[in-house]
PDB file of C-alpha atoms and ligand atoms in Angstrom:
ATOM      1  CA  MET A 237      46.680  14.338-139.456  1.00 63.00           C
ATOM      2  CA  LYS A 238      47.090  10.588-140.075  1.00 77.00           C
ATOM      3  CA  PHE A 239      47.976   8.183-137.303  1.00 89.00           C
ATOM      4  CA  GLY A 240      49.446   4.699-137.728  1.00 92.00           C
ATOM      5  CA  ARG A 241      50.546   3.791-134.194  1.00 97.00           C
ATOM      6  CA  MET A 242      48.255   4.633-131.322  1.00 98.00           C
ATOM      7  CA  VAL A 243      48.414   4.081-127.593  1.00 98.00           C
ATOM      8  CA  LEU A 244      45.197   4.683-125.684  1.00 98.00           C
ATOM      9  CA  LEU A 245      45.035   4.859-121.886  1.00 98.00           C
ATOM     10  CA  THR A 246      41.730   4.468-120.067  1.00 98.00           C
ATOM     11  CA  GLY A 247      40.705   5.015-116.454  1.00 98.00           C
ATOM     12  CA  ALA A 248      37.623   4.712-114.308  1.00 98.00           C
ATOM     13  CA  GLY A 249      35.807   7.511-116.200  1.00 98.00           C
ATOM     14  CA  VAL A 250      35.358   5.296-119.263  1.00 98.00           C
ATOM     15  CA  SER A 251      33.347   2.821-117.147  1.00 98.00           C
ATOM     16  CA  ALA A 252      31.483   5.404-115.039  1.00 98.00           C
ATOM     17  CA  GLU A 253      28.386   5.304-117.232  1.00 98.00           C
ATOM     18  CA  SER A 254      28.360   1.509-116.937  1.00 97.00           C
ATOM     19  CA  GLY A 255      27.876   1.962-113.184  1.00 95.00           C
ATOM     20  CA  MET A 256      31.356   0.885-112.079  1.00 94.00           C
ATOM     21  CA  GLY A 257      32.104   4.013-110.027  1.00 92.00           C
ATOM     22  CA  THR A 258      35.201   6.210-110.127  1.00 95.00           C
ATOM     23  CA  PHE A 259      37.734   6.658-107.325  1.00 96.00           C
ATOM     24  CA  ARG A 260      38.260  10.341-106.638  1.00 94.00           C
ATOM     25  CA  ASP A 261      35.046  12.027-107.795  1.00 91.00           C
ATOM     26  CA  GLN A 262      32.414  13.067-105.249  1.00 91.00           C
ATOM     27  CA  GLY A 263      31.079   9.841-103.706  1.00 92.00           C
ATOM     28  CA  GLY A 264      33.926   7.905-105.369  1.00 95.00           C
ATOM     29  CA  ILE A 265      35.359   4.624-104.090  1.00 95.00           C
ATOM     30  CA  TRP A 266      38.209   6.308-102.159  1.00 95.00           C
ATOM     31  CA  THR A 267      35.724   8.570-100.368  1.00 94.00           C
ATOM     32  CA  ARG A 268      33.962   5.448 -98.997  1.00 95.00           C
ATOM     33  CA  HIS A 269      36.925   3.115 -98.382  1.00 95.00           C
ATOM     34  CA  ARG A 270      40.427   3.791 -97.103  1.00 96.00           C
ATOM     35  CA  LEU A 271      42.785   2.811 -99.894  1.00 96.00           C
ATOM     36  CA  GLU A 272      45.431   1.972 -97.265  1.00 97.00           C
ATOM     37  CA  ASP A 273      43.078  -0.751 -95.987  1.00 97.00           C
ATOM     38  CA  VAL A 274      41.917  -2.299 -99.256  1.00 98.00           C
ATOM     39  CA  ALA A 275      44.519  -1.460-101.907  1.00 98.00           C
ATOM     40  CA  THR A 276      47.926  -2.034-100.318  1.00 98.00           C
ATOM     41  CA  PRO A 277      49.892  -5.201 -99.451  1.00 97.00           C
ATOM     42  CA  GLU A 278      50.038  -3.936 -95.842  1.00 97.00           C
ATOM     43  CA  GLY A 279      46.240  -3.631 -95.680  1.00 98.00           C
ATOM     44  CA  PHE A 280      45.901  -7.199 -96.988  1.00 97.00           C
ATOM     45  CA  ALA A 281      48.360  -8.472 -94.365  1.00 96.00           C
ATOM     46  CA  ARG A 282      46.402  -6.681 -91.603  1.00 97.00           C
ATOM     47  CA  ASN A 283      42.884  -7.715 -92.593  1.00 97.00           C
ATOM     48  CA  PRO A 284      42.657 -10.010 -95.615  1.00 96.00           C
ATOM     49  CA  GLN A 285      38.914 -10.653 -95.288  1.00 96.00           C
ATOM     50  CA  LEU A 286      38.166  -6.903 -95.439  1.00 97.00           C
ATOM     51  CA  VAL A 287      40.142  -6.789 -98.683  1.00 98.00           C
ATOM     52  CA  HIS A 288      38.327  -9.878-100.018  1.00 98.00           C
ATOM     53  CA  ASP A 289      34.929  -8.346 -99.144  1.00 97.00           C
ATOM     54  CA  PHE A 290      35.838  -5.172-101.046  1.00 98.00           C
ATOM     55  CA  TYR A 291      36.927  -7.010-104.203  1.00 98.00           C
ATOM     56  CA  ASN A 292      34.175  -9.660-103.922  1.00 98.00           C
ATOM     57  CA  ALA A 293      31.573  -6.876-104.110  1.00 97.00           C
ATOM     58  CA  ARG A 294      33.288  -5.259-107.088  1.00 97.00           C
ATOM     59  CA  ARG A 295      33.663  -8.631-108.850  1.00 97.00           C
ATOM     60  CA  LYS A 296      29.959  -9.340-108.278  1.00 97.00           C
ATOM     61  CA  ALA A 297      29.043  -5.960-109.785  1.00 96.00           C
ATOM     62  CA  LEU A 298      30.725  -7.002-113.045  1.00 96.00           C
ATOM     63  CA  LYS A 299      28.097  -9.670-113.649  1.00 94.00           C
ATOM     64  CA  ASP A 300      25.428  -7.072-114.489  1.00 93.00           C
ATOM     65  CA  ALA A 301      27.685  -4.392-115.952  1.00 97.00           C
ATOM     66  CA  ALA A 302      27.531  -3.756-119.686  1.00 98.00           C
ATOM     67  CA  PRO A 303      29.941  -1.783-121.837  1.00 98.00           C
ATOM     68  CA  ASN A 304      28.793   1.708-122.800  1.00 98.00           C
ATOM     69  CA  PRO A 305      29.228   3.517-126.144  1.00 98.00           C
ATOM     70  CA  ALA A 306      32.763   4.585-125.167  1.00 98.00           C
ATOM     71  CA  HIS A 307      33.948   0.966-124.799  1.00 98.00           C
ATOM     72  CA  HIS A 308      32.230   0.046-128.061  1.00 98.00           C
ATOM     73  CA  ALA A 309      33.795   3.012-129.866  1.00 98.00           C
ATOM     74  CA  LEU A 310      37.314   1.987-128.761  1.00 98.00           C
ATOM     75  CA  SER A 311      36.705  -1.551-129.988  1.00 98.00           C
ATOM     76  CA  ARG A 312      35.450  -0.137-133.319  1.00 98.00           C
ATOM     77  CA  LEU A 313      38.611   1.962-133.563  1.00 97.00           C
ATOM     78  CA  GLU A 314      40.804  -1.114-132.976  1.00 98.00           C
ATOM     79  CA  ARG A 315      39.092  -2.958-135.832  1.00 97.00           C
ATOM     80  CA  ALA A 316      39.422   0.049-138.160  1.00 95.00           C
ATOM     81  CA  MET A 317      43.108   0.410-137.322  1.00 95.00           C
ATOM     82  CA  ALA A 318      43.759  -3.309-137.879  1.00 96.00           C
ATOM     83  CA  ALA A 319      41.888  -3.250-141.206  1.00 94.00           C
ATOM     84  CA  ALA A 320      44.170  -0.428-142.341  1.00 93.00           C
ATOM     85  CA  GLY A 321      47.287  -2.335-141.209  1.00 94.00           C
ATOM     86  CA  ASN A 322      47.928   0.089-138.368  1.00 95.00           C
ATOM     87  CA  GLU A 323      48.761  -0.538-134.708  1.00 96.00           C
ATOM     88  CA  LEU A 324      46.738   0.206-131.600  1.00 98.00           C
ATOM     89  CA  LEU A 325      47.374  -0.709-127.981  1.00 98.00           C
ATOM     90  CA  LEU A 326      44.688  -0.071-125.383  1.00 98.00           C
ATOM     91  CA  VAL A 327      46.198   0.215-121.903  1.00 98.00           C
ATOM     92  CA  THR A 328      43.638   0.279-119.131  1.00 98.00           C
ATOM     93  CA  GLN A 329      44.011   1.065-115.453  1.00 98.00           C
ATOM     94  CA  ASN A 330      40.589  -0.499-114.935  1.00 98.00           C
ATOM     95  CA  VAL A 331      40.201  -3.906-113.357  1.00 98.00           C
ATOM     96  CA  ASP A 332      36.741  -4.448-114.859  1.00 98.00           C
ATOM     97  CA  ASP A 333      36.132  -6.501-118.018  1.00 98.00           C
ATOM     98  CA  LEU A 334      34.130  -3.980-120.025  1.00 98.00           C
ATOM     99  CA  HIS A 335      36.700  -3.435-122.782  1.00 98.00           C
ATOM    100  CA  GLU A 336      36.748  -7.216-123.361  1.00 98.00           C
ATOM    101  CA  LYS A 337      32.958  -7.362-123.336  1.00 98.00           C
ATOM    102  CA  ALA A 338      32.940  -4.658-126.031  1.00 98.00           C
ATOM    103  CA  GLY A 339      35.347  -6.740-128.149  1.00 98.00           C
ATOM    104  CA  SER A 340      38.718  -5.027-127.594  1.00 98.00           C
ATOM    105  CA  GLN A 341      41.581  -7.495-128.047  1.00 98.00           C
ATOM    106  CA  SER A 342      44.758  -5.446-128.139  1.00 98.00           C
ATOM    107  CA  LEU A 343      44.357  -4.737-124.442  1.00 98.00           C
ATOM    108  CA  LEU A 344      46.718  -4.542-121.475  1.00 98.00           C
ATOM    109  CA  HIS A 345      45.378  -4.384-117.893  1.00 98.00           C
ATOM    110  CA  MET A 346      48.198  -2.519-116.175  1.00 98.00           C
ATOM    111  CA  HIS A 347      46.455  -2.664-112.761  1.00 98.00           C
ATOM    112  CA  GLY A 348      45.374  -6.310-113.095  1.00 98.00           C
ATOM    113  CA  GLU A 349      41.880  -7.774-113.334  1.00 98.00           C
ATOM    114  CA  LEU A 350      39.066  -8.417-110.863  1.00 98.00           C
ATOM    115  CA  LYS A 351      38.343 -11.731-112.534  1.00 98.00           C
ATOM    116  CA  ARG A 352      41.803 -13.155-111.900  1.00 98.00           C
ATOM    117  CA  VAL A 353      43.524 -14.333-108.721  1.00 98.00           C
ATOM    118  CA  ALA A 354      47.123 -14.998-107.712  1.00 97.00           C
ATOM    119  CA  CYS A 355      48.453 -17.321-105.012  1.00 96.00           C
ATOM    120  CA  VAL A 356      50.745 -15.532-102.583  1.00 94.00           C
ATOM    121  CA  SER A 357      52.304 -18.869-101.645  1.00 94.00           C
ATOM    122  CA  CYS A 358      53.109 -20.620-104.956  1.00 95.00           C
ATOM    123  CA  GLY A 359      52.675 -17.753-107.414  1.00 95.00           C
ATOM    124  CA  VAL A 360      50.140 -19.437-109.702  1.00 97.00           C
ATOM    125  CA  LYS A 361      47.649 -17.115-111.409  1.00 97.00           C
ATOM    126  CA  GLY A 362      44.337 -17.848-113.053  1.00 98.00           C
ATOM    127  CA  ALA A 363      40.811 -16.809-113.960  1.00 98.00           C
ATOM    128  CA  TRP A 364      38.367 -16.464-111.055  1.00 97.00           C
ATOM    129  CA  ASP A 365      34.639 -15.677-111.046  1.00 96.00           C
ATOM    130  CA  ASP A 366      33.612 -16.405-107.461  1.00 95.00           C
ATOM    131  CA  ASP A 367      33.975 -14.816-104.043  1.00 97.00           C
ATOM    132  CA  LEU A 368      37.325 -15.212-102.274  1.00 96.00           C
ATOM    133  CA  PHE A 369      37.711 -15.981 -98.566  1.00 96.00           C
ATOM    134  CA  THR A 370      40.797 -16.268 -96.393  1.00 94.00           C
ATOM    135  CA  ASP A 371      40.429 -20.071 -96.412  1.00 93.00           C
ATOM    136  CA  THR A 372      39.776 -20.429-100.158  1.00 95.00           C
ATOM    137  CA  GLU A 373      42.314 -23.038-101.202  1.00 95.00           C
ATOM    138  CA  CYS A 374      44.748 -22.521-104.052  1.00 96.00           C
ATOM    139  CA  TRP A 375      44.042 -25.115-106.793  1.00 96.00           C
ATOM    140  CA  ARG A 376      47.765 -25.816-107.158  1.00 96.00           C
ATOM    141  CA  CYS A 377      49.408 -25.702-103.712  1.00 96.00           C
ATOM    142  CA  GLY A 378      46.310 -26.125-101.523  1.00 93.00           C
ATOM    143  CA  THR A 379      47.075 -23.258 -99.139  1.00 89.00           C
ATOM    144  CA  GLY A 380      44.586 -20.512 -98.362  1.00 79.00           C
ATOM    145  CA  ALA A 381      46.742 -17.774 -99.798  1.00 88.00           C
ATOM    146  CA  LEU A 382      44.818 -16.510-102.812  1.00 95.00           C
ATOM    147  CA  ARG A 383      44.558 -12.778-103.447  1.00 97.00           C
ATOM    148  CA  PRO A 384      42.899 -10.730-106.184  1.00 98.00           C
ATOM    149  CA  ASP A 385      45.288 -10.332-109.122  1.00 98.00           C
ATOM    150  CA  VAL A 386      45.080  -6.565-108.960  1.00 98.00           C
ATOM    151  CA  VAL A 387      47.980  -4.175-108.533  1.00 98.00           C
ATOM    152  CA  TRP A 388      47.998  -2.403-105.186  1.00 98.00           C
ATOM    153  CA  PHE A 389      49.740   0.819-104.214  1.00 97.00           C
ATOM    154  CA  GLY A 390      53.427   0.103-103.725  1.00 96.00           C
ATOM    155  CA  GLU A 391      53.401  -2.704-106.319  1.00 97.00           C
ATOM    156  CA  MET A 392      54.701  -2.601-109.889  1.00 97.00           C
ATOM    157  CA  PRO A 393      51.985  -2.267-112.547  1.00 98.00           C
ATOM    158  CA  TYR A 394      51.922  -4.938-115.242  1.00 98.00           C
ATOM    159  CA  GLY A 395      53.408  -4.684-118.723  1.00 98.00           C
ATOM    160  CA  MET A 396      55.468  -1.550-118.158  1.00 98.00           C
ATOM    161  CA  ASP A 397      58.268  -2.461-120.594  1.00 98.00           C
ATOM    162  CA  ALA A 398      55.797  -3.203-123.366  1.00 98.00           C
ATOM    163  CA  ILE A 399      53.839  -0.021-122.628  1.00 98.00           C
ATOM    164  CA  TYR A 400      56.908   2.224-122.704  1.00 98.00           C
ATOM    165  CA  ASP A 401      58.107   0.558-125.925  1.00 98.00           C
ATOM    166  CA  ARG A 402      54.775   1.206-127.613  1.00 98.00           C
ATOM    167  CA  ILE A 403      54.584   4.792-126.359  1.00 98.00           C
ATOM    168  CA  ALA A 404      58.116   5.488-127.599  1.00 98.00           C
ATOM    169  CA  ALA A 405      57.008   4.405-131.078  1.00 98.00           C
ATOM    170  CA  CYS A 406      53.512   5.945-131.157  1.00 98.00           C
ATOM    171  CA  ASP A 407      52.315   8.920-133.148  1.00 96.00           C
ATOM    172  CA  LEU A 408      49.092   9.385-131.171  1.00 97.00           C
ATOM    173  CA  PHE A 409      48.578   9.052-127.416  1.00 98.00           C
ATOM    174  CA  VAL A 410      45.098   9.457-125.964  1.00 98.00           C
ATOM    175  CA  SER A 411      44.141   9.521-122.289  1.00 98.00           C
ATOM    176  CA  ILE A 412      40.497   8.759-121.562  1.00 98.00           C
ATOM    177  CA  GLY A 413      38.547   9.082-118.307  1.00 98.00           C
ATOM    178  CA  THR A 414      41.458   9.282-115.902  1.00 98.00           C
ATOM    179  CA  SER A 415      42.234  11.948-113.317  1.00 96.00           C
ATOM    180  CA  GLY A 416      45.990  11.896-113.949  1.00 95.00           C
ATOM    181  CA  GLU A 417      46.608  11.481-110.208  1.00 95.00           C
ATOM    182  CA  VAL A 418      48.238   8.046-110.239  1.00 95.00           C
ATOM    183  CA  TYR A 419      51.719   7.287-111.572  1.00 96.00           C
ATOM    184  CA  PRO A 420      53.166   5.760-113.651  1.00 97.00           C
ATOM    185  CA  ALA A 421      50.084   6.124-115.915  1.00 98.00           C
ATOM    186  CA  ALA A 422      49.897   9.865-115.253  1.00 97.00           C
ATOM    187  CA  GLY A 423      53.401  10.222-116.716  1.00 98.00           C
ATOM    188  CA  PHE A 424      52.678   8.485-120.031  1.00 98.00           C
ATOM    189  CA  VAL A 425      51.745  11.780-121.702  1.00 98.00           C
ATOM    190  CA  HIS A 426      55.283  13.076-121.103  1.00 98.00           C
ATOM    191  CA  GLU A 427      56.804   9.964-122.691  1.00 98.00           C
ATOM    192  CA  ALA A 428      54.460  10.357-125.664  1.00 98.00           C
ATOM    193  CA  ARG A 429      55.406  13.994-126.111  1.00 98.00           C
ATOM    194  CA  GLN A 430      59.076  13.076-126.033  1.00 98.00           C
ATOM    195  CA  ALA A 431      58.350  10.585-128.800  1.00 97.00           C
ATOM    196  CA  GLY A 432      56.825  13.413-130.832  1.00 97.00           C
ATOM    197  CA  ALA A 433      53.295  12.005-130.665  1.00 98.00           C
ATOM    198  CA  HIS A 434      50.118  14.045-130.853  1.00 97.00           C
ATOM    199  CA  THR A 435      48.438  13.934-127.428  1.00 98.00           C
ATOM    200  CA  VAL A 436      44.724  14.082-126.675  1.00 98.00           C
ATOM    201  CA  GLU A 437      42.759  14.059-123.422  1.00 98.00           C
ATOM    202  CA  LEU A 438      39.114  12.928-123.415  1.00 98.00           C
ATOM    203  CA  ASN A 439      37.527  13.357-119.994  1.00 98.00           C
ATOM    204  CA  LEU A 440      34.484  14.676-118.211  1.00 98.00           C
ATOM    205  CA  GLU A 441      36.507  17.745-117.268  1.00 97.00           C
ATOM    206  CA  PRO A 442      40.147  18.827-117.596  1.00 97.00           C
ATOM    207  CA  SER A 443      42.373  16.566-115.466  1.00 97.00           C
ATOM    208  CA  VAL A 444      45.212  17.812-113.260  1.00 95.00           C
ATOM    209  CA  ASN A 445      47.643  17.457-116.165  1.00 94.00           C
ATOM    210  CA  ALA A 446      45.291  18.678-118.906  1.00 97.00           C
ATOM    211  CA  ARG A 447      47.836  21.301-119.970  1.00 97.00           C
ATOM    212  CA  ASP A 448      50.267  18.572-120.981  1.00 97.00           C
ATOM    213  CA  PHE A 449      47.952  17.505-123.829  1.00 98.00           C
ATOM    214  CA  ARG A 450      47.893  19.218-127.217  1.00 98.00           C
ATOM    215  CA  GLU A 451      44.148  18.657-127.573  1.00 98.00           C
ATOM    216  CA  GLY A 452      41.278  18.140-125.115  1.00 98.00           C
ATOM    217  CA  ARG A 453      37.647  17.225-125.548  1.00 98.00           C
ATOM    218  CA  TYR A 454      35.416  17.265-122.502  1.00 98.00           C
ATOM    219  CA  GLY A 455      32.083  15.659-121.589  1.00 98.00           C
ATOM    220  CA  PRO A 456      30.724  12.190-120.754  1.00 98.00           C
ATOM    221  CA  ALA A 457      32.830   9.417-122.294  1.00 98.00           C
ATOM    222  CA  SER A 458      29.799   7.826-123.961  1.00 98.00           C
ATOM    223  CA  GLN A 459      29.483  10.951-126.124  1.00 98.00           C
ATOM    224  CA  VAL A 460      32.978  12.397-126.360  1.00 98.00           C
ATOM    225  CA  VAL A 461      34.797   9.134-127.101  1.00 98.00           C
ATOM    226  CA  ASP A 462      32.161   8.015-129.581  1.00 97.00           C
ATOM    227  CA  GLU A 463      32.347  11.320-131.496  1.00 97.00           C
ATOM    228  CA  TRP A 464      36.150  11.465-131.398  1.00 97.00           C
ATOM    229  CA  VAL A 465      36.433   7.890-132.719  1.00 97.00           C
ATOM    230  CA  SER A 466      33.945   8.596-135.513  1.00 95.00           C
ATOM    231  CA  ASP A 467      35.982  11.669-136.539  1.00 94.00           C
ATOM    232  CA  LEU A 468      39.230   9.725-136.420  1.00 94.00           C
ATOM    233  CA  ILE A 469      38.050   6.655-138.323  1.00 92.00           C
ATOM    234  CA  GLY A 470      37.301   8.899-141.279  1.00 82.00           C
ATOM    235  CA  ARG A 471      40.983   9.885-141.312  1.00 79.00           C
ATOM    236  CA  ILE A 472      42.585   6.458-140.896  1.00 76.00           C
ATOM    237  CA  SER A 473      44.408   5.377-144.008  1.00 63.00           C
ATOM    238  CA  PRO A 474      46.505   2.313-144.752  1.00 60.00           C
TER     239      PRO A 474
HETATM  240  P1  OAD B 615      39.794   8.618-110.854  1.00 81.15           P
HETATM  241  O1  OAD B 615      38.576   8.382-110.033  1.00 81.15           O
HETATM  242  O2  OAD B 615      40.981   9.165-110.194  1.00 81.15           O
HETATM  243  O3  OAD B 615      39.441   9.590-112.070  1.00 81.15           O
HETATM  244  C1  OAD B 615      38.338   9.374-112.881  1.00 81.15           C
HETATM  245  C2  OAD B 615      38.282  10.467-113.936  1.00 81.15           C
HETATM  246  O4  OAD B 615      37.172  10.179-114.782  1.00 81.15           O
HETATM  247  C3  OAD B 615      38.062  11.873-113.377  1.00 81.15           C
HETATM  248  O5  OAD B 615      38.970  12.779-114.002  1.00 81.15           O
HETATM  249  C4  OAD B 615      36.622  12.217-113.770  1.00 81.15           C
HETATM  250  O6  OAD B 615      36.448  13.587-114.084  1.00 81.15           O
HETATM  251  C5  OAD B 615      36.441  11.359-115.017  1.00 81.15           C
HETATM  252  N1  OAD B 615      35.050  10.962-115.279  1.00 81.15           N
HETATM  253  C6  OAD B 615      34.056  10.710-114.387  1.00 81.15           C
HETATM  254  N2  OAD B 615      32.936  10.358-115.025  1.00 81.15           N
HETATM  255  C7  OAD B 615      33.212  10.402-116.357  1.00 81.15           C
HETATM  256  C8  OAD B 615      32.464  10.156-117.534  1.00 81.15           C
HETATM  257  N3  OAD B 615      31.189   9.791-117.504  1.00 81.15           N
HETATM  258  N4  OAD B 615      33.087  10.295-118.730  1.00 81.15           N
HETATM  259  C9  OAD B 615      34.389  10.668-118.789  1.00 81.15           C
HETATM  260  N5  OAD B 615      35.143  10.919-117.719  1.00 81.15           N
HETATM  261  C10 OAD B 615      34.570  10.776-116.514  1.00 81.15           C
HETATM  262  O7  OAD B 615      40.114   7.227-111.592  1.00 81.15           O
HETATM  263  P2  OAD B 615      41.450   6.793-112.347  1.00 81.15           P
HETATM  264  O8  OAD B 615      42.129   7.954-112.968  1.00 81.15           O
HETATM  265  O9  OAD B 615      41.118   5.636-113.204  1.00 81.15           O
HETATM  266  O10 OAD B 615      44.319   2.239-108.966  1.00 81.15           O
HETATM  267  O11 OAD B 615      42.313   6.282-111.137  1.00 81.15           O
HETATM  268  C11 OAD B 615      43.577   5.729-111.402  1.00 81.15           C
HETATM  269  C12 OAD B 615      43.863   4.634-110.417  1.00 81.15           C
HETATM  270  O12 OAD B 615      43.662   5.118-109.081  1.00 81.15           O
HETATM  271  C13 OAD B 615      42.929   3.425-110.490  1.00 81.15           C
HETATM  272  O13 OAD B 615      43.319   2.495-111.466  1.00 81.15           O
HETATM  273  C14 OAD B 615      43.020   2.857-109.120  1.00 81.15           C
HETATM  274  C15 OAD B 615      42.909   4.133-108.333  1.00 81.15           C
HETATM  275  O14 OAD B 615      43.400   4.118-107.063  1.00 81.15           O
HETATM  276  C16 OAD B 615      44.496   1.231-108.104  1.00 81.15           C
HETATM  277  O15 OAD B 615      43.601   0.778-107.407  1.00 81.15           O
HETATM  278  C17 OAD B 615      45.907   0.709-108.060  1.00 81.15           C
END
């Protein structure tokens, strides 16, 4: 089968072997922190410094984190697709910067980015590398109202119109390293099937919606994604 328009979706599993931690696996982030406290607007209103501490630690962890073979394989696939005049969009739920570090460019962070902040007061957004505190002043309006530019539960993920447009036109949809527990991303496979696309799941183990995919390959992302990309690149044609 030949594919000219791909949409790839990644989740925490693609970064697990880079040491970033997943959310719902044994020992995962949501087994150690209450998501209501650190990943909702209400939690931020109740205790903003707790939220800052949580994201400060995760932002700090990015400094030493390196992309693994799965990130590199997806970047290789993007270059091969572009060289053949084909289209690829990589949609990630991850807030880390490992796809960028591996060289991916056609990338959409639907849940935001750890290395960006937004001002709750004036709405300005920008790159941010340092720790955030409740009195960290916004560079534009001067108030201490900065928050991590990540999407919390109850908020609208970024780029949804563009994502749905690309899925509606894709001939291959691939879900990588995500549990399929969180919507709207968990519903993308249904949109892709409606568009007539081939659907593939690459994950450590079958996800809760594994049956919705036409094809599944299971094992650590560093191996499974790398092998799948190598197979696919051989079949890409202009
Ligand atoms: P989850 O923690 O829910 O799922 C991670 C998936 O990765 C699981 O299905 C694991 O089996 C799989 N996995 C673990 N290690 C792997 C490896 N080495 N190789 C391949 N797969 C592996 O994380 P997400 O699905 O990304 O949202 O979670 C989705 C969203 O829920 C996140 O973006 C975050 C979270 O709450 C927000 O914070 C808004």
